[in-house]
Short mmCIF file of C-alpha atoms and ligand atoms in Angstrom, two decimals:
data_model
loop_
_atom_site.label_atom_id
_atom_site.label_comp_id
_atom_site.label_asym_id
_atom_site.label_seq_id
_atom_site.Cartn_x
_atom_site.Cartn_y
_atom_site.Cartn_z
CA MET P 1 17.54 -27.64 11.04
CA LEU P 2 16.50 -30.75 12.48
CA VAL P 3 16.75 -33.89 9.81
CA LEU P 4 15.36 -37.42 10.79
CA GLY P 5 17.42 -40.27 10.38
CA ILE P 6 16.85 -44.09 9.36
CA GLU P 7 19.30 -46.58 8.73
CA SER P 8 17.69 -50.55 7.69
CA SER P 9 21.08 -51.46 5.20
CA CYS P 10 21.04 -55.29 6.80
CA ASP P 11 20.16 -56.09 10.30
CA GLU P 12 19.87 -52.83 11.86
CA THR P 13 16.87 -50.89 11.89
CA GLY P 14 18.61 -46.79 13.43
CA VAL P 15 16.35 -44.26 13.51
CA ALA P 16 17.62 -40.59 15.01
CA LEU P 17 17.13 -36.94 15.25
CA TYR P 18 19.70 -34.72 14.41
CA ASP P 19 19.57 -30.97 14.61
CA THR P 20 22.23 -28.93 13.31
CA GLY P 21 22.55 -26.51 16.74
CA LEU P 22 21.66 -28.83 19.13
CA GLY P 23 23.47 -32.24 18.07
CA LEU P 24 21.92 -35.31 18.50
CA LEU P 25 18.93 -35.56 19.98
CA ALA P 26 17.91 -38.82 20.60
CA HIS P 27 18.54 -42.21 18.80
CA ALA P 28 17.08 -45.79 19.58
CA LEU P 29 18.02 -48.69 17.27
CA HIS P 30 16.47 -52.36 17.48
CA THR P 31 19.03 -55.19 16.49
CA GLN P 32 17.75 -58.46 13.78
CA ILE P 33 21.15 -60.26 16.08
CA ALA P 34 18.78 -62.34 17.90
CA MET P 35 16.79 -63.15 14.78
CA HIS P 36 19.02 -64.17 12.12
CA ALA P 37 21.20 -66.00 14.61
CA GLU P 38 20.05 -69.81 14.44
CA TYR P 39 20.77 -69.01 10.25
CA GLY P 40 23.92 -68.35 10.73
CA GLY P 41 23.91 -65.05 9.47
CA VAL P 42 21.44 -62.52 7.86
CA VAL P 43 18.18 -63.64 6.19
CA PRO P 44 17.45 -60.93 3.52
CA GLU P 45 13.39 -61.65 3.49
CA LEU P 46 13.39 -61.61 7.80
CA ALA P 47 15.69 -58.83 7.34
CA SER P 48 13.28 -56.57 5.59
CA ARG P 49 9.41 -57.97 7.17
CA ASP P 50 11.65 -57.33 10.70
CA HIS P 51 12.57 -53.33 9.80
CA ILE P 52 8.74 -52.68 7.99
CA ARG P 53 7.32 -53.91 12.55
CA ARG P 54 10.21 -51.70 13.47
CA VAL P 55 10.66 -48.34 11.68
CA LEU P 56 7.86 -46.57 12.78
CA PRO P 57 7.50 -47.51 16.45
CA LEU P 58 11.39 -45.95 16.71
CA THR P 59 10.76 -43.22 15.01
CA ARG P 60 7.88 -42.58 17.43
CA GLN P 61 10.67 -43.43 20.22
CA VAL P 62 12.88 -40.83 18.97
CA LEU P 63 10.44 -37.94 18.59
CA ALA P 64 8.84 -38.82 22.70
CA ASP P 65 12.26 -39.09 23.29
CA ALA P 66 13.60 -36.05 21.88
CA GLN P 67 10.06 -33.87 22.84
CA ARG P 68 9.35 -33.16 19.53
CA GLN P 69 6.33 -33.37 16.83
CA LEU P 70 6.50 -35.07 13.38
CA SER P 71 5.81 -31.65 12.09
CA ASP P 72 9.39 -30.02 14.00
CA ILE P 73 11.50 -32.64 11.06
CA ASN P 74 12.78 -30.23 8.45
CA ALA P 75 14.41 -33.16 6.12
CA ILE P 76 14.44 -36.74 6.31
CA ALA P 77 18.36 -38.83 5.33
CA TYR P 78 17.92 -42.35 4.99
CA THR P 79 20.61 -45.22 3.78
CA GLU P 80 20.46 -45.33 0.26
CA GLY P 81 23.09 -47.52 -0.14
CA PRO P 82 25.16 -50.09 -0.41
CA GLY P 83 22.90 -53.07 1.68
CA LEU P 84 20.31 -55.63 1.60
CA ALA P 85 18.02 -54.17 -1.95
CA GLY P 86 14.37 -55.23 0.30
CA ALA P 87 15.61 -53.74 3.78
CA LEU P 88 17.12 -50.40 1.95
CA LEU P 89 13.00 -49.77 0.61
CA VAL P 90 11.71 -49.92 3.57
CA GLY P 91 13.67 -47.25 4.94
CA SER P 92 13.44 -45.53 1.01
CA GLY P 93 9.93 -46.17 1.32
CA ILE P 94 9.32 -44.67 4.92
CA ALA P 95 11.46 -41.60 4.40
CA HIS P 96 10.03 -40.47 1.72
CA ALA P 97 6.18 -41.76 2.25
CA LEU P 98 6.91 -39.19 5.31
CA GLY P 99 8.79 -36.67 2.67
CA VAL P 100 5.77 -35.94 1.02
CA ALA P 101 3.27 -36.13 4.09
CA LEU P 102 5.42 -33.40 5.65
CA ASP P 103 5.87 -31.79 2.36
CA ILE P 104 9.71 -31.44 3.42
CA PRO P 105 13.10 -32.73 1.66
CA VAL P 106 14.38 -36.08 1.63
CA LEU P 107 18.12 -37.68 0.31
CA GLY P 108 19.41 -40.40 -0.26
CA VAL P 109 22.64 -41.55 2.42
CA HIS P 110 25.75 -44.16 1.24
CA HIS P 111 26.39 -45.90 4.32
CA LEU P 112 29.85 -45.71 4.54
CA GLU P 113 29.63 -42.26 4.41
CA GLY P 114 27.46 -42.58 7.44
CA HIS P 115 30.17 -44.97 9.07
CA LEU P 116 32.69 -42.50 8.19
CA LEU P 117 31.63 -39.18 9.38
CA SER P 118 30.19 -40.97 12.71
CA PRO P 119 33.48 -39.48 14.61
CA LEU P 120 32.41 -36.11 14.14
CA LEU P 121 29.45 -37.04 16.73
CA SER P 122 31.49 -37.32 19.30
CA ALA P 123 32.27 -34.99 22.19
CA ASN P 124 36.36 -34.59 20.56
CA PRO P 125 35.23 -34.62 17.02
CA PRO P 126 38.81 -34.96 14.02
CA ALA P 127 39.33 -31.47 12.17
CA TYR P 128 40.08 -32.08 8.48
CA PRO P 129 41.58 -33.46 6.93
CA PHE P 130 41.71 -37.21 8.01
CA VAL P 131 42.64 -40.56 7.35
CA ALA P 132 39.47 -43.06 7.94
CA LEU P 133 40.20 -46.43 8.69
CA LEU P 134 36.51 -48.16 7.64
CA VAL P 135 36.42 -51.76 8.48
CA SER P 136 32.49 -53.21 8.13
CA GLY P 137 30.73 -56.64 7.56
CA GLY P 138 31.09 -55.49 4.42
CA HIS P 139 33.89 -53.09 3.43
CA THR P 140 37.80 -52.36 4.02
CA GLN P 141 38.82 -49.29 3.40
CA LEU P 142 41.25 -46.64 3.70
CA MET P 143 40.01 -43.02 2.40
CA HIS P 144 41.55 -39.89 2.55
CA VAL P 145 38.64 -36.99 3.33
CA THR P 146 39.18 -33.21 3.02
CA GLY P 147 35.77 -32.74 3.42
CA VAL P 148 32.45 -34.14 3.88
CA GLY P 149 32.09 -35.73 -0.09
CA GLN P 150 35.17 -35.42 -0.77
CA TYR P 151 37.01 -39.06 -0.31
CA VAL P 152 40.02 -40.18 -2.74
CA THR P 153 40.42 -44.29 -2.17
CA LEU P 154 43.82 -45.30 -1.04
CA GLY P 155 43.43 -49.09 -0.43
CA ASP P 156 40.66 -51.49 -0.18
CA THR P 157 39.78 -55.34 0.58
CA LEU P 158 40.89 -57.65 -2.44
CA ASP P 159 38.37 -60.50 -0.72
CA ASP P 160 37.43 -60.60 1.95
CA ALA P 161 35.99 -57.37 4.17
CA ALA P 162 37.94 -57.52 8.03
CA GLY P 163 34.40 -58.45 10.37
CA GLU P 164 34.05 -60.67 7.76
CA ALA P 165 37.34 -62.36 8.39
CA PHE P 166 36.53 -61.74 12.34
CA ASP P 167 32.78 -63.68 11.30
CA LYS P 168 33.67 -66.80 9.47
CA THR P 169 36.90 -67.41 11.57
CA ALA P 170 34.80 -67.01 14.89
CA GLN P 171 31.86 -69.54 12.63
CA LEU P 172 35.12 -72.04 12.66
CA LEU P 173 35.53 -71.62 16.08
CA GLY P 174 31.93 -72.71 16.75
CA LEU P 175 30.88 -69.06 17.70
CA PRO P 176 27.21 -67.86 17.73
CA TYR P 177 27.18 -65.02 14.70
CA PRO P 178 27.63 -62.45 14.05
CA GLY P 179 31.20 -63.52 15.50
CA GLY P 180 33.68 -59.98 15.69
CA ALA P 181 32.43 -59.33 19.39
CA ALA P 182 32.22 -63.23 20.54
CA LEU P 183 35.62 -64.04 18.95
CA SER P 184 37.11 -60.18 20.75
CA LYS P 185 36.32 -61.63 24.02
CA LEU P 186 37.32 -65.18 23.73
CA ALA P 187 40.70 -63.96 22.62
CA GLU P 188 40.55 -62.05 26.05
CA ASN P 189 41.57 -65.56 27.85
CA GLY P 190 44.18 -66.62 24.46
CA ASP P 191 47.90 -66.65 24.18
CA ALA P 192 48.46 -64.82 21.34
CA THR P 193 51.59 -66.50 20.78
CA ARG P 194 51.34 -69.68 21.07
CA PHE P 195 49.91 -69.78 17.29
CA LYS P 196 51.58 -67.69 14.48
CA LEU P 197 49.30 -67.01 11.34
CA PRO P 198 50.05 -65.25 8.55
CA ARG P 199 49.96 -61.24 7.97
CA PRO P 200 48.23 -61.43 4.35
CA MET P 201 49.48 -57.99 2.39
CA LEU P 202 51.88 -56.92 5.13
CA HIS P 203 54.54 -55.91 2.28
CA SER P 204 52.69 -55.56 -0.17
CA GLY P 205 53.98 -52.00 -1.02
CA ASP P 206 50.41 -50.35 -1.47
CA LEU P 207 47.61 -49.69 1.10
CA ASN P 208 45.58 -52.93 0.08
CA PHE P 209 44.39 -55.87 2.14
CA SER P 210 43.19 -59.06 1.86
CA PHE P 211 41.98 -61.86 4.43
CA SER P 212 41.08 -65.37 2.52
CA GLY P 213 44.31 -66.28 3.16
CA LEU P 214 44.44 -65.77 6.90
CA LYS P 215 41.67 -67.18 6.61
CA THR P 216 42.35 -70.23 5.09
CA ALA P 217 45.15 -70.77 8.17
CA VAL P 218 42.60 -70.53 10.21
CA LEU P 219 40.87 -73.11 9.31
CA THR P 220 43.92 -75.57 8.64
CA LEU P 221 45.20 -74.45 12.50
CA SER P 222 41.50 -75.19 14.24
CA GLN P 223 41.44 -78.38 11.95
CA LYS P 224 45.30 -79.33 13.75
CA HIS P 225 44.17 -78.18 17.46
CA PRO P 226 40.08 -79.56 17.24
CA ASP P 227 40.55 -79.42 20.52
CA PRO P 228 38.22 -75.84 22.43
CA ALA P 229 40.33 -76.22 24.61
CA ASP P 230 42.64 -74.56 21.88
CA HIS P 231 39.98 -71.91 20.38
CA ALA P 232 40.89 -69.15 22.96
CA ASP P 233 44.46 -69.47 21.87
CA ILE P 234 43.67 -69.56 17.98
CA ALA P 235 41.20 -66.99 18.32
CA ALA P 236 43.70 -64.32 19.68
CA ALA P 237 46.21 -65.13 17.29
CA PHE P 238 43.64 -64.06 14.42
CA GLN P 239 43.31 -60.93 16.53
CA LEU P 240 46.99 -60.43 16.56
CA ALA P 241 47.50 -60.85 13.15
CA MET P 242 44.07 -58.51 12.34
CA THR P 243 45.46 -55.87 14.61
CA ASP P 244 49.12 -56.16 12.60
CA VAL P 245 47.94 -55.35 9.60
CA LEU P 246 45.38 -52.77 10.26
CA GLY P 247 47.20 -50.87 12.56
CA SER P 248 50.02 -50.88 10.11
CA LYS P 249 48.44 -50.17 6.43
CA SER P 250 46.93 -47.36 8.51
CA LEU P 251 50.43 -45.90 9.48
CA ALA P 252 51.08 -46.41 5.82
CA ALA P 253 47.87 -44.59 4.90
CA LEU P 254 49.02 -41.43 7.34
CA LYS P 255 52.74 -41.12 6.10
CA ALA P 256 51.45 -41.70 2.40
CA VAL P 257 49.42 -38.63 2.33
CA ARG P 258 51.50 -37.03 4.61
CA CYS P 259 48.47 -36.63 7.46
CA LYS P 260 48.82 -37.25 11.62
CA ARG P 261 44.61 -38.16 11.90
CA LEU P 262 43.22 -41.30 11.81
CA VAL P 263 39.41 -41.58 12.64
CA VAL P 264 38.21 -45.45 12.86
CA ALA P 265 34.94 -46.22 12.03
CA GLY P 266 32.48 -49.07 11.47
CA GLY P 267 31.56 -52.25 13.28
CA VAL P 268 35.61 -53.65 13.84
CA GLY P 269 36.32 -50.49 14.99
CA ALA P 270 34.31 -51.01 18.33
CA ASN P 271 37.32 -54.41 18.63
CA ARG P 272 39.29 -53.35 21.49
CA GLN P 273 42.53 -54.67 20.64
CA LEU P 274 42.68 -52.57 17.37
CA ARG P 275 41.85 -49.26 19.38
CA THR P 276 44.48 -49.94 21.80
CA ALA P 277 47.04 -51.27 19.88
CA LEU P 278 46.25 -48.19 16.70
CA ASP P 279 46.11 -45.80 19.90
CA ALA P 280 49.70 -46.83 20.66
CA ALA P 281 51.21 -46.97 17.67
CA ILE P 282 49.59 -43.16 16.44
CA LYS P 283 51.02 -41.80 19.74
CA LYS P 284 54.63 -43.12 19.20
CA ILE P 285 54.14 -40.70 15.62
CA GLY P 286 52.75 -37.98 17.61
CA GLY P 287 49.40 -37.64 15.66
CA SER P 288 45.85 -38.95 16.75
CA VAL P 289 42.68 -41.16 16.79
CA TYR P 290 39.60 -40.74 17.08
CA PHE P 291 37.17 -43.43 17.56
CA PRO P 292 33.12 -43.47 17.12
CA GLU P 293 31.86 -44.37 20.43
CA LEU P 294 31.06 -47.76 20.62
CA ALA P 295 27.17 -47.18 20.29
CA PHE P 296 28.10 -45.51 16.92
CA CYS P 297 30.74 -47.88 15.72
CA THR P 298 27.96 -50.48 14.45
CA ASP P 299 25.02 -49.52 12.23
CA ASN P 300 23.26 -47.17 13.75
CA GLY P 301 20.35 -43.60 12.82
CA ALA P 302 22.55 -41.20 13.98
CA MET P 303 25.46 -41.34 11.68
CA ILE P 304 23.08 -41.51 8.66
CA ALA P 305 20.67 -37.98 9.74
CA TYR P 306 24.54 -36.60 10.86
CA ALA P 307 25.71 -37.24 7.24
CA GLY P 308 22.08 -36.21 5.80
CA ALA P 309 22.18 -32.89 7.77
CA MET P 310 26.00 -32.24 6.56
CA ARG P 311 24.89 -33.40 3.10
CA LEU P 312 21.46 -30.87 3.25
CA ARG P 313 23.93 -27.90 4.77
CA GLU P 314 25.40 -28.48 1.21
CA GLY P 315 22.55 -27.83 0.01
CA GLY P 316 21.61 -31.29 -1.51
CA GLY P 317 18.33 -33.26 -0.92
CA ARG P 318 15.03 -33.27 -3.24
CA PRO P 319 11.01 -32.79 -3.30
CA ALA P 320 9.88 -36.48 -1.92
CA GLY P 321 8.19 -38.92 -3.80
CA VAL P 322 10.32 -41.04 -6.30
CA PHE P 323 12.96 -42.87 -5.22
CA THR P 324 15.87 -45.59 -5.64
CA VAL P 325 17.71 -47.62 -3.75
CA ARG P 326 21.49 -48.89 -4.39
CA PRO P 327 22.69 -51.92 -3.48
CA ARG P 328 26.13 -51.63 -4.94
CA TRP P 329 26.97 -48.31 -4.90
CA ASP P 330 31.13 -47.42 -4.50
CA LEU P 331 31.60 -44.31 -1.36
CA GLU P 332 34.27 -42.96 -4.32
CA THR P 333 31.72 -41.81 -7.22
CA MET P 334 30.07 -39.20 -5.01
CA ALA P 335 33.03 -37.08 -4.62
CA ALA P 336 31.80 -34.29 -5.36
CA PRO P 337 28.93 -32.38 -3.96
CA ALA P 338 27.41 -31.91 -7.41
CA HIS P 339 27.00 -36.07 -7.14
CA THR P 340 24.75 -34.90 -4.43
CA VAL P 341 21.97 -33.94 -7.70
CA GLN P 342 23.33 -36.34 -9.52
CA HIS P 343 23.45 -39.90 -7.89
CA ILE P 344 19.61 -39.50 -6.55
CA THR P 345 18.14 -39.23 -9.99
CA PRO P 346 15.81 -42.38 -10.27
CA ALA P 347 17.46 -45.52 -11.93
CA PRO P 348 16.40 -46.52 -15.56
O1 KG4 Y 1 29.51 -51.99 10.97
P1 KG4 Y 1 28.94 -52.55 10.90
O2 KG4 Y 1 27.92 -53.20 12.15
O3 KG4 Y 1 27.99 -53.32 9.71
C1 KG4 Y 1 28.05 -53.53 8.18
O4 KG4 Y 1 28.12 -51.99 7.74
O5 KG4 Y 1 29.21 -54.21 7.79
O6 KG4 Y 1 30.03 -54.07 11.02
C2 KG4 Y 1 29.67 -55.88 11.26
C3 KG4 Y 1 30.82 -56.06 11.57
C4 KG4 Y 1 30.72 -57.95 11.89
O7 KG4 Y 1 31.20 -58.47 10.94
C5 KG4 Y 1 30.37 -58.11 13.29
O8 KG4 Y 1 31.51 -58.95 13.88
C6 KG4 Y 1 32.14 -56.85 13.75
O9 KG4 Y 1 31.18 -55.44 12.95
N1 KG4 Y 1 32.12 -56.55 14.92
C7 KG4 Y 1 33.55 -57.05 15.63
C8 KG4 Y 1 33.06 -56.04 16.68
N2 KG4 Y 1 32.14 -55.42 17.31
C9 KG4 Y 1 31.01 -55.67 15.89
N3 KG4 Y 1 34.55 -57.13 15.00
C10 KG4 Y 1 35.77 -57.69 16.02
N4 KG4 Y 1 35.88 -57.14 17.45
C11 KG4 Y 1 34.50 -56.26 17.71
N5 KG4 Y 1 34.85 -56.11 18.95
ZN1 ZN Y 2 27.31 -50.76 8.67
#
């Protein structure tokens, strides 16, 4: 079965072709980062308009790269939510229009399920069950994953998401949006021990996170040390605090569900220090840690095509035509495969 995947939930248009027999055939991405950078964040209306411009050329590109025709596609998966409503509508509209034209089923995919399953696209995929640390621009969650659609939330953020904390801290240090990768680069030249920042909720006894206090601590620190020469040390201290909290909570989650496999997904999963620290910590307990390939850490079409293919294999999907988007959508509400049918009922 050949599945076309379309991602358009935020500021990246991603399109991919996944074959359930052959694996990922092609994927293409256009990022809008440069367009939004001058505003310091994503401008939803500009994002929607750019998705409209990009999605069909990217679709043509993946078809050409995979040497396939439109008529070879058996189903279409698109990001139904969560995300920006106007941006989601572009992917959803294109998916359904193509679905009607080709007379093939269409499936709305949960964006975080895409991230959650993205490490399964790699050459050495994890077996179920595993604990997933989902760290993106909008979410920070620890999930216990026992199969496709079988997700239990173990911990969540009470305020800012990990990526958001990286981005806001980067902004405080004068780095361009989105700052996560830039902050991490700056931190490479810094001394992480010079400034001591708090590790929020480290000893809270649960698996939840809170990052707004850390952001405030960075604000106070950067006001005390406005010299840009100190920024690398502040960035390094911040990154170490984030890594400590994310690492320690991930280990606690593994312990709580008696599991030794950790999967890290979402944009912050691209962070090199986090990868190194988790690698070392998991090795110590004799477990394994799995990271998606860097290209599949941040938003992409491949993870949507893959998650869609897994769902479709279990009998998900519906005739194209009537569609909805879910700008707000809790991953846990789609716990059982039966929800695949329920959650795609158009909203009243
Ligand atoms: O998963 P993603 O592409 O989009 C969402 O679904 O939110 O994650 C984007 C987030 C941004 O906050 C970005 O700054 C962060 O991931 N990010 C990083 C790195 N690369 C991207 N954060 C820390 N270190 C990085 N290397
Ligand atoms: Zn994402």
